[in-house]
Amino acid sequence: MRMSFLLLCAASRGTTAFNLPSLSASQLRSSSLRSVTTTRLHSTSSDSSNFDYDLLVIGGGSGGVRASRIASGHGAKVALLETKLSHGVDPYYSAIGGTCVNVGCVPKKLMVFASRYPGEIREMEGYGWKGASEGTFDWKVFLDNKNKEITRLNNVYQNFVLKNAGVEVIEARGTLTGPNSIQVHTTATGESSTLTAKNILIAVGGWPFKPDIPGIEHAITSNEIFYLEEQPKRMVVVGGGFIALEFATIMDGLGTDVTLMYRGDLFLRGFDDDMRTHLKEEMENNSGIDLKFNTDPKEIRKQDDGSFLVIDQDGNEVECDSILYATGRKGKIDGLNLESAGVHTEKSFIPVNEYSQTNVPSIYAVGDVTDRIALTPVALMEGHRLADTVFGGMDRPVDHEFVASTVFTTPEIGTVGYSEQEAVEKYGDIDVYKNRFRAMKHSFPQSETYSLFKLIVESKTQRVVGCHVATDGAGEMVQGVAIAIKMGATKEDFDNTIGIHPTSAEELVTMRTPSYYYRDGQKVDKLE
């Protein structure tokens, strides 16, 4: 007999966590917010006939799509609600495929690729190529091609990933009316109806946050930048997280004059300090970005010629054509009517246990709306494990330790496991290996571009508990390293691995002597 599960998932990727932090302590919220009781979950079919579905999903982001597809494969009757099935501008932006496909990872990575060609061309003369020039970037051509690719992916998600899995896709917005019922607002007609399910999954994702300052209506976010009709000649980016840093380097690479404003002393708070400092130095030496730390905009003024003035806390003014705010994201719970079912929230997020269950037994949540680790692959893991547990008869709690991630700046930062600061706090005794050097690709044309490699080793067991890399292709590199670290590889295992020469990655298996140590939490240059 088919089981019944109603998934509420909104166009965005999702994330949730109860285990040890794998990115950084600051990237995960305190476990004290996770007040939901841990229970072993299972779904029985004894009362499935009382509901329309076994699973109804509101939102077609990464977590919701994966959960619905896997649940259907286990025999559940599943429907997925997504407000819009094709991407576009306000008010939807994030259509089928979620934030990642529409206004996140995918179009951003395409912009990253585009932004790096000028740097490649500048090094060509050192390799003997004469007359190479950067040319002119055509913003509209890029956006047209980007839109075609996102349209293709929207179609893949709807007509291949979901429909081929037996998931019913409904273009509609969902609102809770109880622990087992949802009011469905059809996008095309505006008509409303009610559907029921034995279980409900909320995977509505996140939404960019903008502070309440005068003139904030003139600022854009990581949603609108993908649909700007013209490339700004001058842009102010506000924020110090990975989204702000990525867009600052992207727009700089594409030829925009960029000013980055961050209220703190150093960006990428929560990442390894050496990586943060290294990226700052590389941006200062190899980009045109004007870095302004300890700077907090207090007002935005639109001028008569259509340009803007950004005024900071000290009255300093920066003139620009566009202001992008990347100062955080909140859960996209507005309009869900969570209170009708008694779902507990913390600010704009939904706390869940390690099985992604809320305080209401029939309602679950995965993805960014749970405020665990806001990464697409994490949402996929959460959705998959939820479906396996509830419908597949398995016991699969989420696992958020040693999750690899990449900051797609130039250079990239790839990271997995604990930072130096976190490892000292957790283990007390650690060995730190690191090396800064010019990679062959940049050394030959005499570019002043440097790489930084770093390993964190727990002293007693010699297990590698952290790997941090800043270099070209760091994301591709660290993905492989993450497998070894997740499996519990030791420093001896790294040392016994033969390197690939000549590559930068061989540095990971050739660093033999620690740069320094920590004993009982105190830094030591040499051991007695």
XYZ file of C-alpha atoms in Angstrom:
528
model
C 0.000 0.000 0.000
C 1.291 3.482 -0.858
C 2.131 5.729 2.063
C 1.007 9.302 2.430
C 3.302 12.255 2.912
C 2.500 15.919 2.287
C 5.598 17.990 1.502
C 5.581 21.744 1.855
C 8.617 23.003 -0.014
C 9.089 26.491 -1.417
C 11.388 27.435 -4.270
C 14.648 27.361 -2.454
C 17.276 25.027 -1.217
C 17.082 23.910 2.394
C 19.286 23.000 5.279
C 19.100 21.630 8.825
C 21.526 20.342 11.471
C 21.906 18.895 14.951
C 25.341 17.325 14.734
C 28.739 18.954 15.205
C 29.458 22.035 13.078
C 31.443 21.272 9.947
C 31.853 24.710 8.430
C 32.354 26.948 11.426
C 30.770 27.662 14.752
C 29.466 30.985 13.525
C 27.830 29.435 10.489
C 25.651 27.256 12.641
C 23.215 28.506 15.234
C 23.402 27.418 18.825
C 21.986 23.992 19.528
C 19.921 25.640 22.234
C 17.561 26.746 19.484
C 16.908 23.114 18.662
C 14.357 22.386 21.325
C 12.497 19.760 19.341
C 12.467 16.323 20.909
C 14.396 13.658 19.016
C 12.220 10.740 17.956
C 12.655 7.792 15.641
C 10.406 8.471 12.676
C 8.393 6.097 10.600
C 5.333 6.196 8.387
C 2.566 3.634 8.534
C -0.146 3.140 5.976
C -2.940 2.379 8.431
C -4.666 5.694 7.921
C -3.323 6.701 4.481
C -6.765 6.423 2.931
C -7.899 9.392 5.007
C -5.620 11.776 3.097
C -5.197 12.943 -0.497
C -1.444 12.342 -0.463
C 1.270 10.609 1.423
C 3.520 13.607 0.896
C 2.803 17.138 -0.305
C 5.699 19.504 -0.951
C 5.328 23.275 -1.014
C 8.263 24.562 -3.023
C 10.528 22.980 -5.597
C 13.981 23.776 -4.298
C 16.819 21.319 -3.786
C 15.630 19.840 -0.494
C 11.996 19.557 -1.512
C 12.688 18.072 -4.926
C 15.038 15.453 -3.502
C 12.683 14.489 -0.666
C 9.690 14.184 -2.989
C 11.571 12.150 -5.584
C 13.018 9.705 -3.051
C 9.708 9.413 -1.185
C 7.924 8.583 -4.438
C 10.554 5.957 -5.161
C 9.721 4.355 -1.815
C 6.070 4.099 -2.841
C 4.639 7.296 -1.394
C 1.977 9.280 -3.235
C 3.600 12.703 -3.562
C 2.660 16.133 -4.882
C 4.896 19.185 -4.955
C 3.646 22.776 -4.882
C 5.799 25.441 -6.506
C 4.593 28.993 -7.022
C 6.162 29.290 -10.467
C 7.557 26.717 -12.867
C 9.696 29.097 -14.927
C 12.149 31.722 -13.687
C 11.597 35.448 -13.913
C 11.620 38.749 -12.079
C 9.770 40.070 -9.044
C 7.932 38.811 -7.093
C 8.965 35.216 -7.717
C 12.617 34.996 -8.810
C 13.092 31.530 -7.348
C 11.012 29.123 -9.435
C 11.183 25.335 -9.806
C 14.713 24.283 -8.887
C 14.858 26.775 -6.029
C 17.325 29.500 -5.180
C 20.285 27.463 -6.418
C 19.020 26.980 -9.961
C 17.351 30.356 -10.466
C 19.124 33.037 -8.426
C 21.924 31.221 -6.668
C 24.645 28.668 -7.285
C 24.075 28.021 -10.983
C 23.795 31.531 -12.484
C 26.383 32.790 -10.003
C 28.906 30.155 -11.103
C 28.289 31.106 -14.728
C 29.108 34.695 -13.780
C 32.239 33.480 -11.982
C 33.414 31.760 -15.167
C 32.771 34.894 -17.211
C 34.591 37.126 -14.735
C 37.827 35.128 -14.805
C 38.622 35.382 -18.512
C 40.261 38.841 -18.246
C 42.729 37.483 -15.686
C 43.589 34.581 -17.969
C 44.147 36.941 -20.884
C 46.422 39.233 -18.878
C 48.809 36.327 -18.285
C 48.903 35.224 -21.922
C 51.800 37.483 -22.915
C 54.015 35.781 -20.348
C 53.344 32.539 -22.186
C 54.300 34.002 -25.555
C 50.905 35.054 -26.881
C 51.131 38.509 -28.465
C 48.315 40.976 -29.010
C 45.802 39.358 -26.668
C 43.287 41.808 -25.208
C 40.355 41.510 -22.853
C 37.826 42.828 -25.354
C 34.442 44.122 -24.210
C 32.018 42.224 -22.028
C 28.449 42.191 -23.360
C 26.157 42.010 -20.348
C 23.011 41.470 -22.406
C 24.460 38.575 -24.384
C 25.517 36.903 -21.172
C 22.093 37.391 -19.559
C 20.295 36.060 -22.637
C 22.426 32.929 -22.571
C 22.023 32.637 -18.802
C 18.240 32.863 -19.097
C 18.199 30.128 -21.738
C 20.205 27.848 -19.473
C 17.972 28.466 -16.447
C 14.872 27.858 -18.588
C 16.408 24.542 -19.656
C 17.012 23.578 -16.033
C 13.463 24.577 -15.008
C 12.209 22.166 -17.650
C 14.577 19.407 -16.504
C 13.383 19.670 -12.911
C 9.696 19.720 -13.790
C 9.463 17.264 -16.668
C 12.312 14.864 -16.006
C 13.464 14.858 -12.381
C 9.994 15.073 -10.814
C 7.479 13.750 -13.318
C 9.644 10.786 -14.249
C 9.792 9.951 -10.547
C 5.998 9.928 -10.321
C 5.723 13.216 -8.423
C 2.700 15.383 -9.228
C 3.843 18.973 -9.835
C 1.336 21.747 -9.081
C 2.026 25.405 -9.945
C 0.582 26.942 -6.804
C 1.324 28.505 -3.444
C 0.582 26.555 -0.295
C -0.698 27.771 3.065
C -1.111 25.583 6.136
C -4.592 25.235 7.559
C -3.750 22.528 10.073
C -1.274 19.740 10.847
C -2.463 17.691 7.851
C -4.032 20.206 5.469
C -2.918 22.891 3.045
C -4.831 25.544 1.164
C -3.594 25.570 -2.420
C -3.632 28.889 -4.309
C -3.297 28.141 -8.021
C -0.917 30.579 -9.733
C -2.629 30.675 -13.120
C -6.225 31.157 -11.974
C -5.984 32.407 -8.403
C -8.460 29.746 -7.363
C -8.091 28.044 -3.997
C -8.684 24.487 -2.866
C -7.653 22.289 0.054
C -5.422 19.221 -0.052
C -4.624 16.881 2.815
C -1.646 14.696 3.588
C -0.501 12.411 6.321
C 2.787 14.294 6.551
C 3.783 17.799 5.476
C 7.283 18.983 4.554
C 8.132 22.684 4.648
C 11.089 23.522 2.424
C 10.487 27.119 1.513
C 14.117 28.184 1.731
C 15.456 31.630 2.473
C 15.187 35.190 1.212
C 17.675 38.091 1.178
C 17.519 40.494 4.105
C 17.933 44.267 3.773
C 18.251 46.563 6.814
C 15.827 49.388 7.408
C 17.804 52.504 6.499
C 16.733 55.583 4.515
C 16.854 54.849 0.789
C 17.100 51.064 1.142
C 14.441 50.721 -1.568
C 17.133 51.678 -4.069
C 19.308 48.676 -3.159
C 19.212 45.329 -4.938
C 20.029 41.844 -3.638
C 21.350 38.572 -5.010
C 17.918 38.122 -6.613
C 17.765 41.238 -8.750
C 21.374 41.228 -9.939
C 20.631 38.346 -12.294
C 18.011 40.434 -14.105
C 19.604 43.891 -14.331
C 19.051 45.288 -17.809
C 22.455 46.984 -17.876
C 25.779 46.304 -16.199
C 26.520 48.957 -13.569
C 29.694 50.923 -14.214
C 30.098 51.528 -10.473
C 28.731 49.290 -7.727
C 28.770 49.300 -3.951
C 28.504 45.837 -2.397
C 27.514 45.799 1.277
C 28.302 42.764 3.389
C 31.119 40.518 4.531
C 29.824 37.005 3.905
C 30.574 34.717 1.002
C 27.714 36.074 -1.141
C 29.010 39.647 -0.846
C 32.592 38.579 -1.545
C 31.626 36.483 -4.548
C 29.624 39.230 -6.219
C 32.312 41.815 -5.480
C 34.951 39.738 -7.276
C 32.544 38.789 -10.068
C 31.594 42.355 -10.889
C 35.204 43.496 -10.604
C 36.243 40.809 -13.069
C 33.516 41.887 -15.486
C 34.816 45.457 -15.476
C 32.628 47.210 -12.917
C 34.294 49.574 -10.436
C 33.463 47.916 -7.098
C 33.511 49.253 -3.552
C 33.007 46.673 -0.807
C 31.684 47.987 2.509
C 31.764 45.793 5.602
C 31.046 46.871 9.153
C 33.634 44.524 10.694
C 37.435 44.383 10.782
C 37.717 41.474 8.335
C 35.215 39.664 6.131
C 34.229 35.947 6.068
C 33.682 35.761 9.807
C 33.624 32.115 10.903
C 36.082 30.911 8.266
C 39.695 30.097 9.078
C 41.536 33.338 9.887
C 44.473 32.571 7.598
C 42.093 32.123 4.659
C 40.346 35.394 5.462
C 43.614 37.311 5.638
C 44.974 35.667 2.499
C 41.884 36.571 0.470
C 42.090 40.159 1.703
C 45.699 40.387 0.541
C 44.936 38.861 -2.838
C 42.024 41.237 -3.373
C 44.193 44.214 -2.420
C 47.022 43.161 -4.730
C 45.212 41.623 -7.693
C 41.806 43.248 -7.997
C 40.400 46.715 -8.443
C 38.014 46.377 -5.478
C 38.089 49.216 -2.973
C 37.860 47.483 0.416
C 36.278 49.565 3.159
C 36.245 47.802 6.537
C 34.530 49.150 9.650
C 32.138 50.880 7.304
C 28.374 50.750 7.769
C 26.068 52.553 5.314
C 23.450 54.671 7.037
C 21.675 56.248 4.056
C 21.243 55.872 0.299
C 20.320 58.908 -1.777
C 19.180 58.877 -5.374
C 20.569 61.763 -7.406
C 18.998 63.687 -10.260
C 21.071 61.865 -12.903
C 19.863 58.472 -11.621
C 23.064 57.599 -9.775
C 23.235 57.014 -6.018
C 25.167 58.243 -3.012
C 25.944 55.761 -0.254
C 26.647 57.566 3.006
C 28.375 55.719 5.849
C 28.293 56.210 9.623
C 31.017 58.875 9.455
C 29.381 60.867 6.667
C 31.701 59.602 3.931
C 30.040 59.379 0.525
C 30.534 56.948 -2.341
C 28.848 57.562 -5.683
C 27.656 54.574 -7.664
C 25.142 53.250 -10.172
C 23.962 50.264 -8.134
C 24.021 49.072 -4.511
C 23.924 45.346 -3.774
C 23.095 44.289 -0.216
C 24.292 40.848 0.894
C 23.885 41.172 4.649
C 22.182 37.904 5.451
C 19.117 35.840 4.655
C 15.973 34.969 6.588
C 13.571 32.049 6.405
C 10.835 32.506 3.812
C 7.938 31.690 6.132
C 5.707 34.703 5.449
C 2.263 33.583 4.326
C 2.650 29.952 5.382
C 0.222 30.375 8.303
C 2.390 28.132 10.467
C 0.484 29.135 13.577
C -2.599 27.332 12.283
C -0.811 24.049 12.832
C 1.091 25.116 15.932
C 4.522 24.988 14.273
C 7.167 26.577 16.479
C 9.488 29.179 14.934
C 12.652 30.986 16.046
C 12.536 34.418 14.403
C 12.004 33.523 10.726
C 13.335 29.966 10.975
C 11.818 26.598 11.900
C 13.696 24.480 14.471
C 13.795 20.748 13.769
C 15.413 17.663 15.242
C 18.008 15.435 13.562
C 15.242 13.759 11.544
C 14.053 17.191 10.295
C 10.833 16.926 12.315
C 9.260 20.065 13.781
C 7.445 20.220 17.099
C 4.319 19.048 15.223
C 4.773 15.290 14.544
C 3.218 15.362 11.063
C 5.195 18.377 9.840
C 8.842 18.394 8.760
C 11.220 21.009 7.385
C 14.472 20.891 5.430
C 16.731 23.459 3.843
C 17.582 27.067 4.540
C 14.319 27.625 6.429
C 15.717 25.506 9.269
C 18.826 27.694 9.679
C 21.365 24.885 9.840
C 23.889 24.946 6.972
C 22.627 26.942 4.000
C 24.165 24.917 1.183
C 22.438 23.123 -1.683
C 24.165 19.731 -1.177
C 23.224 19.856 2.509
C 19.575 20.390 1.577
C 19.805 17.402 -0.769
C 21.187 15.276 2.046
C 18.470 16.393 4.448
C 15.652 15.761 1.992
C 17.033 12.373 0.991
C 17.522 11.170 4.561
C 14.096 12.380 5.586
C 12.431 10.402 2.796
C 14.496 7.306 3.526
C 13.597 7.479 7.209
C 9.884 8.208 6.880
C 9.127 6.083 3.809
C 12.058 3.727 3.336
C 12.093 2.118 6.757
C 15.641 3.351 7.429
C 17.117 5.215 10.366
C 18.952 8.135 8.719
C 19.404 11.237 10.865
C 21.109 14.199 9.239
C 24.893 14.493 9.389
C 26.442 17.963 9.265
C 29.999 17.247 10.369
C 32.778 17.659 7.797
C 30.669 19.322 5.120
C 32.886 20.775 2.405
C 32.171 24.191 0.908
C 33.722 26.724 -1.437
C 33.761 30.506 -1.610
C 33.813 31.245 -5.344
C 35.923 34.349 -5.126
C 39.151 34.811 -7.093
C 41.077 32.991 -5.770
C 38.640 30.368 -4.532
C 38.598 29.190 -0.949
C 37.830 25.506 -0.443
C 37.279 24.259 3.092
C 36.209 21.155 4.971
C 36.203 20.469 8.683
C 37.338 22.689 11.527
C 39.158 25.983 11.316
C 42.280 26.440 13.415
C 40.333 28.382 16.017
C 37.526 25.813 16.232
C 39.947 22.885 16.376
C 41.848 24.446 19.283
C 38.602 24.966 21.143
C 37.412 21.412 20.492
C 40.619 19.386 20.807
C 43.102 21.578 22.711
C 46.101 19.851 21.111
C 46.506 20.249 17.343
C 49.293 20.375 14.751
C 49.025 22.981 11.996
C 50.599 22.538 8.570
C 50.520 25.365 6.050
C 52.367 26.744 3.054
C 51.997 29.884 0.947
C 53.491 29.844 -2.550
C 53.079 30.968 -6.136
C 51.518 28.264 -8.277
C 53.385 27.362 -11.454
C 50.646 28.809 -13.641
C 51.119 32.261 -12.115
C 54.840 32.066 -11.361
C 55.844 31.557 -14.998
C 54.214 34.791 -16.283
C 55.486 36.479 -13.097
C 52.076 37.283 -11.675
C 51.979 38.171 -7.994
C 49.210 35.675 -7.281
C 49.681 33.332 -4.348
C 48.101 30.128 -3.030
C 47.673 29.057 0.588
C 47.291 25.449 1.769
C 46.540 24.443 5.338
C 45.899 21.203 7.229
C 44.657 20.915 10.816
C 45.596 17.677 12.599
C 44.311 16.481 15.975
C 47.521 15.648 17.833
C 46.516 12.580 19.840
C 44.967 10.571 17.005
C 46.739 12.345 14.129
C 43.391 12.551 12.357
C 43.120 15.351 9.805
C 40.187 17.430 11.064
C 40.484 20.461 8.810
C 41.631 21.340 5.320
C 41.613 24.885 3.959
C 42.832 25.851 0.505
C 42.962 29.185 -1.316
C 43.956 28.677 -4.944
C 42.633 28.181 -8.462
C 40.025 25.405 -8.518
C 40.000 25.011 -4.748
C 36.430 23.706 -4.822
C 37.261 20.897 -7.233
C 40.306 20.021 -5.146
C 38.687 20.012 -1.708
C 35.750 17.864 -2.828
C 38.125 14.927 -3.157
C 39.924 15.701 0.088
C 36.565 15.848 1.877
C 36.017 12.141 1.199
C 39.229 11.235 2.981
C 38.566 13.550 5.917
C 34.991 12.304 6.277
C 36.347 8.737 6.378
C 38.742 9.665 9.194
C 42.039 9.849 7.310
C 45.147 10.529 9.384
C 48.171 12.643 8.554
C 50.050 9.402 7.902
C 47.419 8.470 5.303
C 48.035 11.803 3.577
C 51.809 11.289 3.783
C 51.524 7.786 2.303
C 49.607 9.116 -0.700
C 51.693 9.734 -3.806
C 51.288 13.244 -5.141
C 50.456 14.198 -8.732
C 53.277 16.274 -10.171
C 53.370 19.063 -11.149
C 50.192 20.262 -9.444
C 49.362 22.611 -6.608
C 47.237 19.861 -5.030
C 50.304 17.723 -4.299
C 51.060 20.178 -1.515
C 48.366 18.392 0.502
C 50.475 15.220 0.634
C 53.949 16.752 0.806
C 53.724 19.031 3.869
C 55.774 17.032 6.354
C 56.667 19.398 9.201
C 54.096 21.305 11.251
C 54.332 25.081 11.020
C 53.354 25.290 14.700
C 51.389 23.473 17.370
C 48.812 24.021 20.084
C 49.120 22.274 23.428
C 46.383 22.691 26.019
C 44.978 25.433 23.847
C 48.203 27.458 23.760
C 50.169 28.108 20.571
C 53.685 26.618 20.537
C 56.226 27.214 17.750
C 58.351 24.189 18.656
C 57.907 21.158 20.866
C 60.398 20.437 23.628
